[in-house]
Short mmCIF file of C-alpha atoms and ligand atoms in Angstrom, two decimals:
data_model
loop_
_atom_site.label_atom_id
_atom_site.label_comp_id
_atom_site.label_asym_id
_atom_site.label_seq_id
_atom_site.Cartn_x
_atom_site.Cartn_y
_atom_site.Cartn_z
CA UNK S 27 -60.61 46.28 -20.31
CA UNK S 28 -63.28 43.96 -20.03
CA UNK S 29 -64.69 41.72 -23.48
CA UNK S 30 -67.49 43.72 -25.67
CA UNK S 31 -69.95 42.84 -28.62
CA UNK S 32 -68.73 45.19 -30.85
CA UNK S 33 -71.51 46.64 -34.07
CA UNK S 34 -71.02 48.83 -37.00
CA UNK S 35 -74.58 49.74 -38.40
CA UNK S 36 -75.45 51.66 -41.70
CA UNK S 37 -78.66 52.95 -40.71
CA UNK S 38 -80.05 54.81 -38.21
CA UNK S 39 -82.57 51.77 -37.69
CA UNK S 40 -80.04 49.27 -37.32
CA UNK S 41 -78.35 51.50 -34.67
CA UNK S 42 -81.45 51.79 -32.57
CA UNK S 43 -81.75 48.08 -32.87
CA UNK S 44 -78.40 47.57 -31.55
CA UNK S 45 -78.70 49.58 -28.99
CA UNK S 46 -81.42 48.80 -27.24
CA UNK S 47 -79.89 46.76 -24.66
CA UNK S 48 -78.62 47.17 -21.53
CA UNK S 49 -74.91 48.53 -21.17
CA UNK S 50 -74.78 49.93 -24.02
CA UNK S 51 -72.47 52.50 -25.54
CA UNK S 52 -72.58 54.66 -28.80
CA UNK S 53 -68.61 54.94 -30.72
CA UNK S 54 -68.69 58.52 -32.64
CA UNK S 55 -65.49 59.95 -32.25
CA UNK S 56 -63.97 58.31 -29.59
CA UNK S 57 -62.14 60.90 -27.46
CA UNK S 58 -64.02 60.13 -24.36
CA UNK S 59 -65.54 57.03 -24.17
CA UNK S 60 -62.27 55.21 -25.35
CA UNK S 61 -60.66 56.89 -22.27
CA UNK S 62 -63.55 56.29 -20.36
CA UNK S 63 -63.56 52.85 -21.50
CA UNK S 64 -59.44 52.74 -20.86
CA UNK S 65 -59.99 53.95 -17.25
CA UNK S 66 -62.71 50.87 -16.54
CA UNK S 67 -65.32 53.45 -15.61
CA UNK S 68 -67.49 52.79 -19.22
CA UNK S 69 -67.96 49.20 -18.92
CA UNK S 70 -70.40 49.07 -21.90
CA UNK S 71 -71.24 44.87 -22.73
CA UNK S 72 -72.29 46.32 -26.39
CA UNK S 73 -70.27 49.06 -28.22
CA UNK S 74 -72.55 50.74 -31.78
CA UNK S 75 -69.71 52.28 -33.82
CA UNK S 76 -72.06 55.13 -35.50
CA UNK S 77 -69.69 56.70 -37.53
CA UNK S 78 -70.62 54.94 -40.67
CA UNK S 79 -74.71 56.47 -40.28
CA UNK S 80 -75.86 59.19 -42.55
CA UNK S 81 -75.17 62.06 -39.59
CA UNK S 82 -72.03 63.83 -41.55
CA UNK S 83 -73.86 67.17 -43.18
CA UNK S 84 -74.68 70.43 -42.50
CA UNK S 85 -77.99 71.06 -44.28
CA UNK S 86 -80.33 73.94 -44.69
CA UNK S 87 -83.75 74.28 -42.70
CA UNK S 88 -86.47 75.61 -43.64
CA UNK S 89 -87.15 78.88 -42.19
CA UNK S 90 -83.66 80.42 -42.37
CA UNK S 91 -81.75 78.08 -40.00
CA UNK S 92 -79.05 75.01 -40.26
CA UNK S 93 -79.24 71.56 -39.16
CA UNK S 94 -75.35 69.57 -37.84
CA UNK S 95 -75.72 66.43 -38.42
CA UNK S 96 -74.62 64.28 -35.09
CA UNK S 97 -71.41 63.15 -36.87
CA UNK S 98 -70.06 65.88 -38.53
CA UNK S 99 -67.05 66.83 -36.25
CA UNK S 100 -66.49 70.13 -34.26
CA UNK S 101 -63.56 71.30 -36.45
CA UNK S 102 -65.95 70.62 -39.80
CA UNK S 103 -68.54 72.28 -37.87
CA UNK S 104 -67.05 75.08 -36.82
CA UNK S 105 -64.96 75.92 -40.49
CA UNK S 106 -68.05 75.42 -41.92
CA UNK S 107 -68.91 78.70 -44.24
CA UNK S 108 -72.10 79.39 -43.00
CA UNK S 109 -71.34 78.54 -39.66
CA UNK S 110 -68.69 81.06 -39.56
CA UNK S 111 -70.73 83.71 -41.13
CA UNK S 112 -74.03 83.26 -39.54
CA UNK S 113 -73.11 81.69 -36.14
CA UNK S 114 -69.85 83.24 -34.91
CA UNK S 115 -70.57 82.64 -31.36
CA UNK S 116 -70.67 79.05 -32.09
CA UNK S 117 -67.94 78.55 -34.30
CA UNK S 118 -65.30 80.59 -31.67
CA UNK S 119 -66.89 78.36 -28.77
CA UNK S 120 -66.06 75.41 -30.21
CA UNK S 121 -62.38 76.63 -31.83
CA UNK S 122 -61.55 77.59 -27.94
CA UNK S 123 -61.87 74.00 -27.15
CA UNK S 124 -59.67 71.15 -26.67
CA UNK S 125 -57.00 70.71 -29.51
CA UNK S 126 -56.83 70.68 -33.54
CA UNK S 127 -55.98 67.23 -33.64
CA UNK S 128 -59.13 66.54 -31.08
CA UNK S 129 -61.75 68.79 -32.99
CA UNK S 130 -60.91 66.57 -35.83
CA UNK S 131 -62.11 63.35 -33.92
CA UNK S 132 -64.66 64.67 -32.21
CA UNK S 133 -68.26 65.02 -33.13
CA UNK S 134 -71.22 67.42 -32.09
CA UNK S 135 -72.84 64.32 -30.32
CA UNK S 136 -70.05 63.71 -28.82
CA UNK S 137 -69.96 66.64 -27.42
CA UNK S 138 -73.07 67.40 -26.38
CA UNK S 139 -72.72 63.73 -24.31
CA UNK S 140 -69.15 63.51 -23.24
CA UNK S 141 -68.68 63.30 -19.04
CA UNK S 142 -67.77 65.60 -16.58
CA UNK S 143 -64.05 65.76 -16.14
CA UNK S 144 -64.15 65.65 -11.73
CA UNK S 145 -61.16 63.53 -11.44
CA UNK S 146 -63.27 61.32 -9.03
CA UNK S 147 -65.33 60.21 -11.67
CA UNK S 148 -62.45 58.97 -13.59
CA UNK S 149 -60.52 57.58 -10.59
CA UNK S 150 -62.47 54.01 -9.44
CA UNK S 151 -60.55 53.88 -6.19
CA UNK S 152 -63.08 57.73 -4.60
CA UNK S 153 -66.02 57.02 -4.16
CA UNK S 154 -68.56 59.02 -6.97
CA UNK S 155 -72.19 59.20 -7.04
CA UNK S 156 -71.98 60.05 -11.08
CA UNK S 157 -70.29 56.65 -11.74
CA UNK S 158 -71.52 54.17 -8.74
CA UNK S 159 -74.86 55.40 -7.61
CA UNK S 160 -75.26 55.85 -3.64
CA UNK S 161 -71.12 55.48 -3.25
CA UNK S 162 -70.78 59.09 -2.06
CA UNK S 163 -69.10 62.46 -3.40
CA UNK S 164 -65.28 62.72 -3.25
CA UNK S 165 -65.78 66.22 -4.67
CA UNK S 166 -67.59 67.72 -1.35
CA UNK S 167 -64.74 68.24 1.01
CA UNK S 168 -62.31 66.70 -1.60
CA UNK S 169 -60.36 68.69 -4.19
CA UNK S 170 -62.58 70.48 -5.58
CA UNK S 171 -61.25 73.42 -7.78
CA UNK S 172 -63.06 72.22 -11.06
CA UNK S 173 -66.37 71.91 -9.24
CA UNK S 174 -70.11 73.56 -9.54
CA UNK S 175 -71.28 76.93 -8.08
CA UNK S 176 -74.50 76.71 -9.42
CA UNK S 177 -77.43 73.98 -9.69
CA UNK S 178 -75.47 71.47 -6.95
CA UNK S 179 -76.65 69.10 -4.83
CA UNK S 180 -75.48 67.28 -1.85
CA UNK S 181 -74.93 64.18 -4.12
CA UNK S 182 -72.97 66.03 -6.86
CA UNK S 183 -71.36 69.35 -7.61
CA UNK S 184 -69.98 68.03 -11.22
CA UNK S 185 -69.45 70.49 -13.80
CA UNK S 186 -70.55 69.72 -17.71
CA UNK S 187 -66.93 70.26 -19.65
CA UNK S 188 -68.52 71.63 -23.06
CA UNK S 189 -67.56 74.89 -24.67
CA UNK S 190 -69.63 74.75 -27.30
CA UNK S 191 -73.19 73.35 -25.20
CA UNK S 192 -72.60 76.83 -24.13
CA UNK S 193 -73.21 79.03 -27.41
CA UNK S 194 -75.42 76.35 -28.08
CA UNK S 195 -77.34 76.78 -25.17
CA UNK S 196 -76.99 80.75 -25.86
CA UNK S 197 -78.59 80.32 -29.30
CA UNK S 198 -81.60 78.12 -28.41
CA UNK S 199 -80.81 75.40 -30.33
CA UNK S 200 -83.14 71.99 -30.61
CA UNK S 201 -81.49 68.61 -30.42
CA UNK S 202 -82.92 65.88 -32.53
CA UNK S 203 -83.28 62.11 -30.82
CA UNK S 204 -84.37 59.59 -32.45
CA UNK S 205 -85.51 56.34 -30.49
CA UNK S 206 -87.13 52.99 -30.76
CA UNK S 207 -90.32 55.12 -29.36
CA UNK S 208 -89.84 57.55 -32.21
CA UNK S 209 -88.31 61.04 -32.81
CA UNK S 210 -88.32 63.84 -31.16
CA UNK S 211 -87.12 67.14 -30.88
CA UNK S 212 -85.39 68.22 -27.17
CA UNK S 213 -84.90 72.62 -26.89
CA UNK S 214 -81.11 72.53 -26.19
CA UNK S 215 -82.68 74.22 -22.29
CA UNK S 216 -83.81 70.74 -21.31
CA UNK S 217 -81.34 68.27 -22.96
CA UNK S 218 -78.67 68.78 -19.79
CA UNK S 219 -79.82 68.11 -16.38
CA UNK S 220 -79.07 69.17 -12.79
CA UNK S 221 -77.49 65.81 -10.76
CA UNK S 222 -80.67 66.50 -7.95
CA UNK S 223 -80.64 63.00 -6.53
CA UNK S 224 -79.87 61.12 -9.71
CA UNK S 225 -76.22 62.13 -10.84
CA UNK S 226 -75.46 58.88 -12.60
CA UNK S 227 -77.59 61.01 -15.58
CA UNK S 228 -76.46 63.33 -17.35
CA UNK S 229 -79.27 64.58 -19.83
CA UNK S 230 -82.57 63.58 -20.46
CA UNK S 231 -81.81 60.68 -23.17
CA UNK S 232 -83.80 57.57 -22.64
CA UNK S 233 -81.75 54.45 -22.70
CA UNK S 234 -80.75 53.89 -26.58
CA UNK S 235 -81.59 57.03 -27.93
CA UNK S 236 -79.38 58.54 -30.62
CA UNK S 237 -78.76 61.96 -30.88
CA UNK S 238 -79.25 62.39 -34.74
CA UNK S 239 -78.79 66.45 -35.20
CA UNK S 240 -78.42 69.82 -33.61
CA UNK S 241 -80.61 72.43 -34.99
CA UNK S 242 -79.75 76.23 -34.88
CA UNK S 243 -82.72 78.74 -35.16
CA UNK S 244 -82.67 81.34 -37.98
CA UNK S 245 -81.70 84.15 -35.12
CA UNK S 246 -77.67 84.16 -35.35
CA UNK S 247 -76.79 86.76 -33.08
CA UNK S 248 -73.52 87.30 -35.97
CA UNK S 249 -72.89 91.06 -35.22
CA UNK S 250 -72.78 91.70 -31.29
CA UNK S 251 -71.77 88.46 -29.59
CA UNK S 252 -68.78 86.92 -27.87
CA UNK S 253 -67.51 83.37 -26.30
CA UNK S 254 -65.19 84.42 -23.50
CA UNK S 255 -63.27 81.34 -21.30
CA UNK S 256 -61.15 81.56 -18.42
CA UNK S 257 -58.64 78.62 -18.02
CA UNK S 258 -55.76 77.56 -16.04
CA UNK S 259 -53.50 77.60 -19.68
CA UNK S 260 -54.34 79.08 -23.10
CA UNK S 261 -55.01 76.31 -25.22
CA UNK S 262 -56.05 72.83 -24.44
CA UNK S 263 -57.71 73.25 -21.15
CA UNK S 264 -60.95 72.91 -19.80
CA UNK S 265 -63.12 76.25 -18.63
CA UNK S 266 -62.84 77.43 -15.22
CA UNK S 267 -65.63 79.81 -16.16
CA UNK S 268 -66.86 80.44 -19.60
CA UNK S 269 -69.71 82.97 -20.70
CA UNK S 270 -71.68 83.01 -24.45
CA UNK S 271 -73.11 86.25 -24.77
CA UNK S 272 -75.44 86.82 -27.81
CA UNK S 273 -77.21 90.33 -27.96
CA UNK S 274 -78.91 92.70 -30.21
CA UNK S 275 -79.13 96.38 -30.09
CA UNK S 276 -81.82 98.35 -31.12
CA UNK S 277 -81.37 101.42 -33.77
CA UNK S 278 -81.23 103.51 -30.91
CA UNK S 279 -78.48 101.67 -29.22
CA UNK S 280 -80.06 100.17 -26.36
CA UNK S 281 -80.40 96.12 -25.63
CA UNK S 282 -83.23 95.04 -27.58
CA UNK S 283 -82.83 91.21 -26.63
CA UNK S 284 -79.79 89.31 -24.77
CA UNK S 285 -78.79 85.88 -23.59
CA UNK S 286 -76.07 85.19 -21.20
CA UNK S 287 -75.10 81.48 -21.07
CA UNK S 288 -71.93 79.99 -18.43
CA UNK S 289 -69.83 76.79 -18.63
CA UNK S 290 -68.00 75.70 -16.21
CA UNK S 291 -70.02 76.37 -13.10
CA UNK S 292 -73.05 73.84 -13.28
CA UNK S 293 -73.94 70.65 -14.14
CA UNK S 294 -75.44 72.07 -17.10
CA UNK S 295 -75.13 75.26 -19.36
CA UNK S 296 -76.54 77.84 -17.24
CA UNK S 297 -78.69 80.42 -18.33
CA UNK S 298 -80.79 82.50 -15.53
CA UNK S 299 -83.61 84.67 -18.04
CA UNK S 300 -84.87 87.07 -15.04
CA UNK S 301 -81.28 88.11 -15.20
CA UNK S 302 -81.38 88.24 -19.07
CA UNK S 303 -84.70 90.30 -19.03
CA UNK S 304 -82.66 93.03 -16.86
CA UNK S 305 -80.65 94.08 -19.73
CA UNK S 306 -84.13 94.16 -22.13
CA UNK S 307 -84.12 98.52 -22.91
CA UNK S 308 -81.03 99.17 -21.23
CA UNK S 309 -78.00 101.53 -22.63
CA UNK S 310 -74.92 98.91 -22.33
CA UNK S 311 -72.93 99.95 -19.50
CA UNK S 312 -70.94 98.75 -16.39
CA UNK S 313 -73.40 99.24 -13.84
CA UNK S 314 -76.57 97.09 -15.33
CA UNK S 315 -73.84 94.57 -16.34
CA UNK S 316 -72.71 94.55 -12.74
CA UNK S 317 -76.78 93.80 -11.94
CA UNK S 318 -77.28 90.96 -14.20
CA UNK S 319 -73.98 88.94 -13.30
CA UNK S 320 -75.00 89.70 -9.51
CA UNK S 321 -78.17 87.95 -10.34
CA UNK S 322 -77.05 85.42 -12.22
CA UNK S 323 -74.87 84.17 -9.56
CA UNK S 324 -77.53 84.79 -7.12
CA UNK S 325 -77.82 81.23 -5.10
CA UNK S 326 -73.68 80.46 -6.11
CA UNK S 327 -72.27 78.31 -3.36
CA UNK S 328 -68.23 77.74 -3.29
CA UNK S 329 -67.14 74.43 -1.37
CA UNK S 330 -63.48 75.14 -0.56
CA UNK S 331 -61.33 75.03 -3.08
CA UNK S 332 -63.98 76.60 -6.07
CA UNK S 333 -65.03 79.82 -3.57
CA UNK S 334 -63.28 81.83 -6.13
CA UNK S 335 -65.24 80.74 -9.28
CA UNK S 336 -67.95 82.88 -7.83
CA UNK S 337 -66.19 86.12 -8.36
CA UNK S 338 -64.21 85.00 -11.41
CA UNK S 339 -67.39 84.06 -13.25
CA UNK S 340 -69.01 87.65 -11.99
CA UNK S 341 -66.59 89.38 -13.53
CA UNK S 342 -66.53 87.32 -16.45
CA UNK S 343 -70.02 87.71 -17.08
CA UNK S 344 -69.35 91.52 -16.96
CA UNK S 345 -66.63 91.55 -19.46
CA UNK S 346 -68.38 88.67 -21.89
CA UNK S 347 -71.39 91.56 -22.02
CA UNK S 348 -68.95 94.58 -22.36
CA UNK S 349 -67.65 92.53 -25.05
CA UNK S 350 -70.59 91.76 -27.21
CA UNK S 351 -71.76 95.58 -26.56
CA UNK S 352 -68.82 96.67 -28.74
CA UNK S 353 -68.56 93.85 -31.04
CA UNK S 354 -65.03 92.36 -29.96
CA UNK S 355 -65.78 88.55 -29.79
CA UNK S 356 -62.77 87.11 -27.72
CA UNK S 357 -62.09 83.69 -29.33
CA UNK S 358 -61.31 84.67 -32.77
CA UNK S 359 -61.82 82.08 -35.70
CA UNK S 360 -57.96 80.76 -36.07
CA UNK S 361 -56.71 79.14 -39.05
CA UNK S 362 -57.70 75.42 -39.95
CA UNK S 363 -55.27 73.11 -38.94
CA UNK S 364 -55.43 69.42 -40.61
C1 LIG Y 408 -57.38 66.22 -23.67
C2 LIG Y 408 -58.77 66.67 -23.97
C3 LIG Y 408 -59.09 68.02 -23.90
C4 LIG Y 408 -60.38 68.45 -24.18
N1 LIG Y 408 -60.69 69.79 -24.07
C5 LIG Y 408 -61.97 70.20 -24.31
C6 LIG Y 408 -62.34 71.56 -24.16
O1 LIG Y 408 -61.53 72.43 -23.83
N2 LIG Y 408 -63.63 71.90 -24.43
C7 LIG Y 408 -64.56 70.97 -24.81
O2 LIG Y 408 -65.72 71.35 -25.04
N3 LIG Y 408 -64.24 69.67 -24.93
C8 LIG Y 408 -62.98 69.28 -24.69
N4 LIG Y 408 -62.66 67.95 -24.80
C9 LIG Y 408 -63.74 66.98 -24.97
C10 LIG Y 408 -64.05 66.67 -26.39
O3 LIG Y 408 -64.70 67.81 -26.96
C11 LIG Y 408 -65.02 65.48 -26.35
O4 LIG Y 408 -64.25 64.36 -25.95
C12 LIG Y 408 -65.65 65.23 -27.68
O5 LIG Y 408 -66.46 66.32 -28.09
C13 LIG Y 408 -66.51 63.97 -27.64
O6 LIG Y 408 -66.91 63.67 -28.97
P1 LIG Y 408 -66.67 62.22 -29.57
O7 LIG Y 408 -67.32 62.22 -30.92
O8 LIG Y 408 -65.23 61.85 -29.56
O9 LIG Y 408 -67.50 61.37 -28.55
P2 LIG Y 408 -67.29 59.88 -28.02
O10 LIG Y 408 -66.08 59.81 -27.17
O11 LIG Y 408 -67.40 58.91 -29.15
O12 LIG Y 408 -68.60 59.75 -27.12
C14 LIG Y 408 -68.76 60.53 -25.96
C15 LIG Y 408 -70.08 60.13 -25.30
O13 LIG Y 408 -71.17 60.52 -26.12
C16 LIG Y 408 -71.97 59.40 -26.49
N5 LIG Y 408 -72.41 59.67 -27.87
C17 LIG Y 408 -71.61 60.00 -28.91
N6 LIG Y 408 -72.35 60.29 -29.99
C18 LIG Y 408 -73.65 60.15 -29.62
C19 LIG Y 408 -74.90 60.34 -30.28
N7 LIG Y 408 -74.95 60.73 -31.58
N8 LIG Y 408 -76.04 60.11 -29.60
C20 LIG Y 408 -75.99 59.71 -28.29
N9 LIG Y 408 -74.86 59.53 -27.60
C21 LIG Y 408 -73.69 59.75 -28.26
C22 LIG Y 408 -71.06 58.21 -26.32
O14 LIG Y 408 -71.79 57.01 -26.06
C23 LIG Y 408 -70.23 58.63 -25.12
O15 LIG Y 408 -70.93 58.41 -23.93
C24 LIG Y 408 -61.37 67.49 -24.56
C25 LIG Y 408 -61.05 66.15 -24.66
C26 LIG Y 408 -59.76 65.73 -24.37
C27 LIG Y 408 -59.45 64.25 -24.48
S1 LIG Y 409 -68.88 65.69 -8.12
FE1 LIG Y 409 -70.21 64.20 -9.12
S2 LIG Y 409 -68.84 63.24 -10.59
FE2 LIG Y 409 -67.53 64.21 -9.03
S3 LIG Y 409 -67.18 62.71 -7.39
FE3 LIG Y 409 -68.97 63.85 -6.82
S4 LIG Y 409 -70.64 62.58 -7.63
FE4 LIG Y 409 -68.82 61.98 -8.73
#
């Protein structure tokens, strides 16, 4: 590991001040950049512990919805009362991520910036575009079963790892940044990017800005919604394919309003709203599901090893809707572990 300046601010100021250098690195929780750190691909010269800034509540906004502060972790988020009573689909995304022991460590920044998990990135002996800008793509034509179907390019077909960017991304949330230019508010749509030519970033963060809160609108989507993820085992694994589904029904049963979200087959959370508006008046049912998850994967590329994402996520699209139709969320809310 190589020598770093190490600071522990109390205020968001001071943390803006101490990260405005170059090679820099925010601490929240730890569970990636320590490993990233570990694994000499984060080779930050100045390391701003956050955890002791003023980020660690859940408070009311005005006009109906909540605001999660940056450091309050994913377990604390997603036990969270009114969390689990307004926002279901978010507290069940996050519970069908990584561990107990994890979701205690790790915070909603965090999670909204940890790195793709391509095994490439982490390994310093491939070549990766991500981590050493113009050195190539061991994913094309490597091993590539994790990989993107959606929103690639020839420099990088990276997945983001998130479970719960994707109900987030499903309920329209707003990130809030704050930055030595100021604060301001990102819709959770354009916080994640597509690598295009310029992998090595991941979101649209300027250099020291701080993610300071996640805000969820008033709309909940609470009765007919559901986080359904595919995996290689049933705990502690990343998604092959993962779909948010929030919906609401009208009084005479048909789809008044629904937003299909994926993880695990972009660079990004992927929403596609043309396919969204196809549901808008519909009766739920198998055959306009079958039409929105064949246009949502319109453009869905396989390169090898990921050709069968394309299906999987088809037919998980189908089932997340089914699901949310009949009000049977998949992940359901387990018991807190400490
Ligand atoms: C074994 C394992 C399994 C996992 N499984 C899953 C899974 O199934 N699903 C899933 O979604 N996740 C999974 N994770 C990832 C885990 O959710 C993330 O590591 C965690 O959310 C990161 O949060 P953190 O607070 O520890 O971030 P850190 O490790 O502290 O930071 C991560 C990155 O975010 C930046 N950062 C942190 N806070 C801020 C902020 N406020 N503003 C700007 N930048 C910031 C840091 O500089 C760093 O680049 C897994 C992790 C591990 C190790
Ligand atoms: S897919 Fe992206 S992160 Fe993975 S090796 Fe290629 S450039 Fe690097």
């Amino acid at each position: 590991m190589i020598r770093f300046d190490y600071a522990r601010p109390t205020a968001v100021a001071e943390a803006l001040q101490a990260g405005a250098g170059t090679h820099t690195a925010y601490l929240a929780g730890g569970t990636n950049l320590v490993d990233l750190m570990k694994e000499n691909v984060a080779r930050p010269l100045q390391v701003v512990d956050i955890n002791r800034l003023p980020l660690n509540r859940i408070e009311e906004l005005d006009g109906g919805g909540l605001r999660l502060g940056a450091l309050v972790t994913n377990n604390d988020t997603a036990y969270d009362g009114r969390v689990q009573e307004r926002y279901p689909l978010l507290a069940s995304a996050i519970l069908a991520g990584a561990s107990p022991q994890l979701r205690n460590a790790a915070t909603n920044g965090g999670n909204l910036n940890q790195r793709t998990r391509c095994y490439y990135f982490y390994d310093v002996d491939t070549p990766c575009n991500k981590r050493n800008p113009g050195e190539g793509c061991g994913a094309i034509g490597g091993v590539n079963r994790i990989h993107a179907i959606l929103g690639t390019s020839e420099q990088c077909i990276a997945t983001h790892p998130s479970d719960m960017c994707v109900a987030l991304a499903a309920l329209d949330a707003q990130v809030q940044v704050s930055g030595s230019a100021g604060d301001r508010t990102i819709p959770f749509a354009d916080y994640h990017r597509l690598p295009g030519d310029e992998p090595s970033r991941d979101n649209t963060l300027q250099p020291g800005e701080l993610v300071t809160a996640i805000d969820l609108p008033e709309d909940s989507f609470a009765t007919n919604y559901t986080y359904l993820k595919l995996r290689d085992r049933l705990s502690y694994a990343f998604a092959l394919v993962s779909a948010a589904v929030a919906m609401r029904l009208g009084d005479d049963g048909r789809i008044a309003e629904c937003r299909v979200a994926l993880g695990g087959v972009a660079h990004k959370p992927w929403r596609q709203p043309e396919a969204e508006r196809l549901l808008i008046g519909e009766q739920p049912g198998e055959s306009v599901f079958q039409a929105v998850a064949d246009a949502v994967l319109r453009g869905a590329i396989g390169r090898g090893k990921n050709d069968f994402k394309i299906e999987l996520a088809r037919r998980v699209v189908v089932r997340a809707l089914g699901q949310a139709a009949a009000r049977t969320p998949q992940s359901q809310t387990d018991k807190r572990i400490a």
